[in-house]
CSV table of C-alpha atoms in Angstrom, one decimal:
chain,number,residue,atom,x,y,z
I,105,UNK,CA,73.8,184.5,215.5
I,106,UNK,CA,71.9,181.9,213.7
I,107,UNK,CA,71.4,178.6,215.3
I,108,UNK,CA,73.8,175.9,214.0
I,109,UNK,CA,72.0,173.0,212.3
I,110,UNK,CA,71.7,169.8,214.4
I,111,UNK,CA,73.0,166.6,212.8
I,112,UNK,CA,70.8,163.7,213.7
I,113,UNK,CA,71.2,160.0,213.2
I,114,UNK,CA,68.7,160.3,210.3
I,115,UNK,CA,70.9,162.9,208.6
I,116,UNK,CA,74.0,160.6,208.9
I,117,UNK,CA,72.1,157.6,207.5
I,118,UNK,CA,70.7,159.6,204.6
I,119,UNK,CA,74.1,161.0,203.9
I,120,UNK,CA,75.6,157.6,203.7
I,121,UNK,CA,72.9,156.4,201.4
I,122,UNK,CA,73.5,159.5,199.1
I,123,UNK,CA,77.2,158.7,198.9
I,124,UNK,CA,76.7,155.1,198.0
I,125,UNK,CA,74.0,155.8,195.5
I,126,UNK,CA,76.1,158.5,193.8
I,127,UNK,CA,78.9,156.1,193.2
I,128,UNK,CA,77.0,153.0,192.3
I,129,UNK,CA,76.2,154.0,188.8
I,130,UNK,CA,78.7,155.2,186.2
I,131,UNK,CA,78.0,158.6,184.9
I,132,UNK,CA,75.3,159.0,182.3
I,133,UNK,CA,76.6,162.5,181.3
I,134,UNK,CA,79.4,162.7,178.8
I,135,UNK,CA,80.2,159.0,179.3
I,136,UNK,CA,83.0,158.9,176.7
I,137,UNK,CA,85.9,161.3,176.4
I,138,UNK,CA,86.0,163.2,173.2
I,139,UNK,CA,89.7,163.1,172.4
I,140,UNK,CA,90.9,159.7,173.6
I,141,UNK,CA,89.5,156.2,173.7
I,142,UNK,CA,89.4,154.7,177.2
I,143,UNK,CA,90.0,151.0,177.8
I,144,UNK,CA,87.2,148.8,179.2
I,145,UNK,CA,88.8,148.7,182.6
I,146,UNK,CA,88.1,152.4,183.2
I,147,UNK,CA,84.9,153.8,184.4
I,148,UNK,CA,83.8,157.3,185.0
I,149,UNK,CA,82.1,158.5,188.2
I,150,UNK,CA,80.9,161.9,189.3
I,151,UNK,CA,81.6,163.2,192.8
I,152,UNK,CA,78.9,165.8,192.4
I,153,UNK,CA,75.2,165.5,191.9
I,154,UNK,CA,74.6,169.1,190.8
I,155,UNK,CA,73.8,169.2,187.1
I,156,UNK,CA,74.9,172.9,187.0
I,157,UNK,CA,78.5,172.0,187.8
I,158,UNK,CA,79.1,168.2,187.6
I,159,UNK,CA,80.2,168.3,184.0
I,160,UNK,CA,83.7,169.0,185.3
I,161,UNK,CA,83.5,167.1,188.6
I,162,UNK,CA,84.3,163.5,187.8
I,163,UNK,CA,87.1,161.0,187.7
I,164,UNK,CA,88.1,157.9,185.8
I,165,UNK,CA,88.6,155.0,188.1
I,166,UNK,CA,91.0,152.5,186.6
I,167,UNK,CA,91.8,149.3,188.3
I,168,UNK,CA,94.4,146.5,187.6
I,169,UNK,CA,93.2,143.3,186.2
I,170,UNK,CA,92.9,140.1,188.2
I,171,UNK,CA,94.0,140.8,191.7
I,172,UNK,CA,93.2,139.1,194.9
I,173,UNK,CA,94.9,141.5,197.3
I,174,UNK,CA,94.1,145.1,198.4
I,175,UNK,CA,95.2,147.8,196.1
I,176,UNK,CA,97.2,151.0,196.8
I,177,UNK,CA,95.5,154.0,195.2
I,178,UNK,CA,97.1,156.8,193.2
I,179,UNK,CA,95.0,159.9,192.8
I,180,UNK,CA,96.2,161.6,189.6
I,181,UNK,CA,95.7,165.4,189.5
I,182,UNK,CA,96.5,167.0,186.1
I,183,UNK,CA,98.0,170.3,185.5
I,184,UNK,CA,97.4,172.9,182.8
I,185,UNK,CA,97.9,176.2,184.5
I,186,UNK,CA,94.7,175.8,186.5
I,187,UNK,CA,92.8,176.0,183.2
I,188,UNK,CA,90.5,173.5,181.6
I,189,UNK,CA,92.8,172.5,178.8
I,190,UNK,CA,94.9,169.8,180.5
I,191,UNK,CA,92.3,167.3,181.7
I,192,UNK,CA,92.6,163.7,182.9
I,193,UNK,CA,93.7,162.6,179.4
I,194,UNK,CA,97.1,164.2,180.0
I,195,UNK,CA,97.7,161.6,182.8
I,196,UNK,CA,96.4,158.6,181.0
I,197,UNK,CA,99.8,157.0,180.2
I,198,UNK,CA,100.8,157.1,183.9
I,199,UNK,CA,97.4,155.7,184.9
I,200,UNK,CA,97.8,152.8,182.4
I,201,UNK,CA,101.3,152.1,183.6
I,202,UNK,CA,100.4,152.1,187.3
I,203,UNK,CA,97.4,149.9,186.7
I,204,UNK,CA,99.5,147.4,184.9
I,205,UNK,CA,101.6,147.2,188.0
I,206,UNK,CA,99.0,146.6,190.6
I,207,UNK,CA,97.9,150.2,191.5
I,208,UNK,CA,94.4,151.5,191.3
I,209,UNK,CA,94.2,155.0,189.8
I,210,UNK,CA,91.5,157.7,190.4
I,211,UNK,CA,92.3,160.2,187.6
I,212,UNK,CA,90.2,163.3,188.4
I,213,UNK,CA,88.9,166.4,186.7
I,214,UNK,CA,87.8,169.6,188.5
I,215,UNK,CA,86.4,173.0,187.8
I,216,UNK,CA,89.1,175.2,186.5
I,217,UNK,CA,89.5,178.7,185.2
I,218,UNK,CA,86.9,179.1,182.4
I,219,UNK,CA,84.7,176.2,183.7
I,220,UNK,CA,83.5,177.7,187.0
I,221,UNK,CA,86.7,177.3,189.0
I,222,UNK,CA,89.4,179.4,190.5
I,223,UNK,CA,90.5,179.8,194.1
I,224,UNK,CA,89.2,178.2,196.3
I,225,UNK,CA,86.6,176.3,194.2
I,226,UNK,CA,89.2,174.3,192.3
I,227,UNK,CA,90.9,173.2,195.4
I,228,UNK,CA,87.6,172.3,197.1
I,229,UNK,CA,86.8,170.1,194.1
I,230,UNK,CA,90.1,168.2,194.5
I,231,UNK,CA,89.4,167.6,198.2
I,232,UNK,CA,85.9,166.3,197.4
I,233,UNK,CA,87.3,164.0,194.7
I,234,UNK,CA,89.8,162.6,197.1
I,235,UNK,CA,87.0,161.9,199.7
I,236,UNK,CA,84.9,160.2,197.1
I,237,UNK,CA,87.2,157.2,197.3
I,238,UNK,CA,85.2,156.1,200.3
I,239,UNK,CA,82.0,155.9,198.2
I,240,UNK,CA,83.8,154.1,195.5
I,241,UNK,CA,85.2,151.6,197.9
I,242,UNK,CA,81.8,150.9,199.5
I,243,UNK,CA,80.0,150.5,196.2
I,244,UNK,CA,82.1,149.4,193.3
I,245,UNK,CA,85.8,148.8,194.2
I,246,UNK,CA,86.1,147.1,197.7
I,247,UNK,CA,89.7,146.3,197.2
I,248,UNK,CA,90.8,149.9,197.3
I,249,UNK,CA,93.2,150.3,200.3
I,250,UNK,CA,92.4,153.7,201.9
I,251,UNK,CA,95.5,153.3,204.1
I,252,UNK,CA,97.7,153.5,201.1
I,253,UNK,CA,96.5,156.5,199.2
I,254,UNK,CA,99.1,158.6,197.2
I,255,UNK,CA,98.6,161.9,195.4
I,256,UNK,CA,100.4,162.4,192.1
I,257,UNK,CA,100.2,165.9,190.7
I,258,UNK,CA,101.7,167.5,187.6
I,259,UNK,CA,102.5,171.3,187.4
I,260,UNK,CA,99.5,173.2,188.8
I,261,UNK,CA,98.0,169.8,189.8
I,262,UNK,CA,101.0,169.4,192.2
I,263,UNK,CA,100.1,172.6,193.9
I,264,UNK,CA,96.6,171.3,194.5
I,265,UNK,CA,98.0,167.9,195.6
I,266,UNK,CA,100.6,169.3,197.9
I,267,UNK,CA,98.1,171.6,199.6
I,268,UNK,CA,95.7,168.6,200.1
I,269,UNK,CA,98.6,166.5,201.5
I,270,UNK,CA,99.4,169.3,204.0
I,271,UNK,CA,95.8,169.6,205.1
I,272,UNK,CA,94.8,165.9,205.1
I,273,UNK,CA,93.5,164.2,208.2
I,274,UNK,CA,95.7,161.8,210.2
I,275,UNK,CA,93.1,159.1,210.1
I,276,UNK,CA,89.8,158.6,208.2
I,277,UNK,CA,87.3,161.2,209.4
I,278,UNK,CA,84.1,159.2,209.1
I,279,UNK,CA,81.8,161.9,210.5
I,280,UNK,CA,83.4,164.5,208.3
I,281,UNK,CA,82.9,162.3,205.2
I,282,UNK,CA,79.2,161.8,206.1
I,283,UNK,CA,78.7,165.5,206.8
I,284,UNK,CA,80.1,166.4,203.3
I,285,UNK,CA,77.8,164.2,201.3
I,286,UNK,CA,76.0,165.7,198.4
I,287,UNK,CA,72.7,165.4,200.3
I,288,UNK,CA,74.0,167.3,203.3
I,289,UNK,CA,75.4,170.1,201.1
I,290,UNK,CA,72.0,170.3,199.4
I,291,UNK,CA,70.1,170.6,202.6
I,292,UNK,CA,72.4,172.6,205.0
I,293,UNK,CA,73.3,176.0,203.6
I,294,UNK,CA,75.3,177.1,206.6
I,295,UNK,CA,77.5,174.0,206.4
I,296,UNK,CA,78.2,174.4,202.7
I,297,UNK,CA,79.1,178.1,203.1
I,298,UNK,CA,81.5,177.3,206.0
I,299,UNK,CA,83.2,174.8,203.8
I,300,UNK,CA,83.2,176.8,200.6
I,301,UNK,CA,82.3,173.6,198.8
I,302,UNK,CA,78.6,174.3,198.2
I,303,UNK,CA,77.1,174.8,194.8
I,304,UNK,CA,73.5,175.6,195.6
I,305,UNK,CA,71.5,178.5,197.1
I,306,UNK,CA,68.4,178.1,199.1
I,307,UNK,CA,65.7,180.6,198.2
I,308,UNK,CA,62.2,180.6,199.6
I,309,UNK,CA,62.5,177.0,200.8
I,310,UNK,CA,63.4,175.8,197.4
I,311,UNK,CA,66.8,174.5,196.2
I,312,UNK,CA,68.2,176.4,193.3
I,313,UNK,CA,71.3,175.1,191.5
I,314,UNK,CA,73.8,177.9,190.8
I,315,UNK,CA,77.4,178.0,189.8
I,316,UNK,CA,79.7,180.0,192.0
I,317,UNK,CA,82.7,181.8,190.7
I,318,UNK,CA,85.0,182.2,193.8
I,319,UNK,CA,88.1,183.7,192.2
I,320,UNK,CA,89.9,186.1,194.4
I,321,UNK,CA,88.0,185.7,197.6
I,322,UNK,CA,90.8,187.1,199.7
I,323,UNK,CA,91.5,190.8,200.2
I,324,UNK,CA,94.2,193.3,199.8
I,325,UNK,CA,94.3,194.2,203.5
I,326,UNK,CA,96.4,191.1,204.2
I,327,UNK,CA,93.9,189.2,206.3
I,328,UNK,CA,94.5,185.5,205.6
I,329,UNK,CA,91.9,183.7,203.6
I,330,UNK,CA,90.9,180.3,205.0
I,331,UNK,CA,91.2,177.5,202.5
I,332,UNK,CA,88.5,174.9,202.3
I,333,UNK,CA,89.0,172.0,204.7
I,334,UNK,CA,91.4,169.3,203.4
I,335,UNK,CA,90.5,165.7,202.6
I,336,UNK,CA,89.0,163.5,205.3
I,337,UNK,CA,91.0,160.5,204.0
I,338,UNK,CA,94.6,160.3,205.1
I,339,UNK,CA,97.3,160.6,202.5
I,340,UNK,CA,100.4,158.4,202.8
I,341,UNK,CA,102.6,160.1,200.1
I,342,UNK,CA,102.8,162.8,197.5
I,343,UNK,CA,104.5,162.9,194.1
I,344,UNK,CA,105.3,166.2,192.4
I,345,UNK,CA,106.0,166.1,188.7
I,346,UNK,CA,107.5,169.5,187.8
I,347,UNK,CA,105.1,170.9,190.3
I,348,UNK,CA,104.3,174.4,191.6
I,349,UNK,CA,105.2,174.1,195.3
I,350,UNK,CA,105.6,177.8,196.2
I,351,UNK,CA,102.9,180.0,194.7
I,352,UNK,CA,104.5,183.3,195.8
I,353,UNK,CA,107.8,182.3,194.2
I,354,UNK,CA,106.0,181.2,191.0
I,355,UNK,CA,103.9,184.4,190.8
I,356,UNK,CA,107.0,186.6,191.2
I,357,UNK,CA,109.5,184.7,189.0
I,358,UNK,CA,107.7,182.5,186.4
I,359,UNK,CA,106.6,184.4,183.3
I,360,UNK,CA,104.6,181.4,182.2
I,361,UNK,CA,102.6,181.1,185.4
I,362,UNK,CA,98.8,181.6,185.3
I,363,UNK,CA,98.7,181.8,189.1
I,364,UNK,CA,97.9,185.5,189.3
I,365,UNK,CA,94.6,184.8,187.5
I,366,UNK,CA,93.9,181.7,189.6
I,367,UNK,CA,94.4,183.4,192.9
I,368,UNK,CA,92.8,186.7,191.9
I,369,UNK,CA,95.8,189.0,191.8
I,370,UNK,CA,99.4,189.4,192.7
I,371,UNK,CA,100.9,188.4,196.1
I,372,UNK,CA,100.8,192.1,197.1
I,373,UNK,CA,97.1,192.5,196.0
I,374,UNK,CA,95.7,189.3,197.6
I,375,UNK,CA,98.2,188.1,200.2
I,376,UNK,CA,95.6,186.2,202.0
I,377,UNK,CA,94.9,184.0,199.0
I,378,UNK,CA,98.6,183.2,198.6
I,379,UNK,CA,99.0,182.4,202.3
I,380,UNK,CA,96.0,180.0,202.2
I,381,UNK,CA,97.0,178.3,198.9
I,382,UNK,CA,100.7,178.0,199.3
I,383,UNK,CA,101.9,174.4,199.8
I,384,UNK,CA,105.2,175.4,201.4
I,385,UNK,CA,103.1,177.1,204.2
I,386,UNK,CA,100.9,174.0,204.8
I,387,UNK,CA,103.5,171.4,205.3
I,388,UNK,CA,102.6,167.9,206.5
I,389,UNK,CA,104.8,165.9,208.8
I,390,UNK,CA,106.2,162.3,208.7
I,391,UNK,CA,105.0,161.6,205.1
I,392,UNK,CA,106.7,160.3,202.0
I,393,UNK,CA,107.5,162.7,199.1
I,394,UNK,CA,108.9,162.2,195.6
I,395,UNK,CA,109.9,165.5,194.0
I,396,UNK,CA,110.6,165.2,190.2
I,397,UNK,CA,112.1,168.1,188.3
I,398,UNK,CA,113.4,168.4,184.7
I,399,UNK,CA,116.5,170.5,184.2
I,400,UNK,CA,115.0,172.1,181.1
I,401,UNK,CA,111.7,172.9,182.7
I,402,UNK,CA,111.5,176.7,182.4
I,403,UNK,CA,108.0,176.9,184.0
I,404,UNK,CA,109.0,176.2,187.6
I,405,UNK,CA,111.6,178.7,188.9
I,406,UNK,CA,115.0,177.3,189.6
I,407,UNK,CA,115.5,176.3,193.2
I,408,UNK,CA,111.8,176.1,194.2
I,409,UNK,CA,111.7,172.3,194.4
I,410,UNK,CA,114.8,172.0,196.5
I,411,UNK,CA,113.6,174.7,198.9
I,412,UNK,CA,110.3,172.9,199.4
I,413,UNK,CA,112.1,169.6,199.9
I,414,UNK,CA,114.3,171.1,202.6
I,415,UNK,CA,111.3,172.6,204.4
I,416,UNK,CA,109.6,169.2,204.2
I,417,UNK,CA,112.6,167.4,205.6
I,418,UNK,CA,112.6,169.7,208.6
I,419,UNK,CA,109.1,168.5,209.4
I,420,UNK,CA,110.2,164.9,209.4
I,421,UNK,CA,109.0,164.0,205.9
I,422,UNK,CA,111.0,161.5,203.9
I,423,UNK,CA,112.0,163.3,200.7
I,424,UNK,CA,113.3,161.7,197.5
I,425,UNK,CA,114.5,163.8,194.6
I,426,UNK,CA,114.6,162.8,191.0
I,427,UNK,CA,116.3,165.2,188.6
I,428,UNK,CA,115.7,164.5,184.9
I,429,UNK,CA,118.6,165.8,182.8
I,430,UNK,CA,117.4,167.6,179.7
I,431,UNK,CA,113.7,167.1,180.5
I,432,UNK,CA,111.1,169.8,179.7
I,433,UNK,CA,107.9,170.5,181.6
I,434,UNK,CA,105.6,168.0,180.0
I,435,UNK,CA,108.2,165.3,179.2
I,436,UNK,CA,107.3,163.4,182.4
I,437,UNK,CA,103.8,162.6,181.0
I,438,UNK,CA,104.5,161.4,177.4
I,439,UNK,CA,106.5,158.2,176.7
I,440,UNK,CA,107.1,159.2,173.1
I,441,UNK,CA,108.4,162.7,173.8
I,442,UNK,CA,111.3,161.9,176.0
I,443,UNK,CA,111.5,158.1,176.5
I,444,UNK,CA,114.4,158.2,179.0
I,445,UNK,CA,112.7,160.8,181.2
I,446,UNK,CA,109.3,159.0,181.1
I,447,UNK,CA,110.9,155.6,181.9
I,448,UNK,CA,112.8,157.2,184.9
I,449,UNK,CA,109.6,158.7,186.2
I,450,UNK,CA,107.5,155.5,185.9
I,451,UNK,CA,110.2,153.4,187.5
I,452,UNK,CA,110.5,155.9,190.4
I,453,UNK,CA,106.7,156.0,190.8
I,454,UNK,CA,106.4,152.2,190.9
I,455,UNK,CA,109.0,152.0,193.6
I,456,UNK,CA,107.6,154.9,195.6
I,457,UNK,CA,104.0,153.5,195.7
I,458,UNK,CA,105.1,149.9,196.0
I,459,UNK,CA,103.7,148.6,192.8
I,460,UNK,CA,104.0,145.0,191.8
I,461,UNK,CA,106.0,143.7,188.9
I,462,UNK,CA,103.1,143.3,186.5
I,463,UNK,CA,99.4,142.5,186.3
I,464,UNK,CA,98.7,142.8,182.6
I,465,UNK,CA,97.2,139.4,182.2
I,466,UNK,CA,94.3,139.8,184.5
I,467,UNK,CA,90.7,140.7,184.5
I,468,UNK,CA,89.0,143.9,185.6
I,469,UNK,CA,87.6,144.2,189.2
I,470,UNK,CA,84.4,145.3,187.6
I,471,UNK,CA,83.9,142.0,185.6
């Protein structure tokens, strides 16, 4: 067996410096989105320093204007069938609404199918993005309240959010955050391989950036694949917007689901991947959940949301259901497509997170 790397005080200090430095400056790569204009109160930050893969590892931090109090944080995780077509822009209306009502939003992107993602890379990116909140708080947004962090996921994004919720720590894991800094992942190959979050190879003493494609890392023999470690920041609540909450059920019953590609096969072919990636098998305890479902959503199999909610209730979670009559899969995101459904969702979100009445006449935290 190879000797495990020793973490010294110098490593920890260097790791902390790397995290802070990484968050201090807004991204210089692809600084403006191509399809949608972002308001001046949004800024883009990468949670990766590897040029081979950070084009898809970033988030838009949007903060309310003029606030003197600490801010709850909503981490928005877009859907899009685990592909690269959805993007943070699909969550922009929800982000704007929440920020106007006193909630900071970290609207994240991740490597997906076609952009270097797949299982478990995509999920590891989401966990790293969540943990990057500590760097943002220490460097650019000190009013972020890391005791009030909520995950809001749509469709495939809800699967990633629910799994992260189920694996999140009970309290802030400071050592774990420092150990997972970009510098540590660059210098400690054995640690990055254990976490499945690494994106570099060490050859001949030199660091070589490579892009890993980790689709289908399980096996057909049924031995369970271990998912990357969950976030080191505790999560208070989770919102599912027409979300995939049982990957086996979706793979077997949804003809629109792309989950077989994401997980590298069918449940029979790669059962380990499905066991590791299934939110209903990684249930948190004593958390808050808001489960939103449209009655005309034909992407999520009927009954899946209720079954997940019942399993969550048995673990002591507080579950609130919101059924949207006549709403289709993407109606929860677009105010013009189904105004009644969108208004019901935003009202429920505000109540769930504890948003204030309005903060539209204030100034950005960055000003």
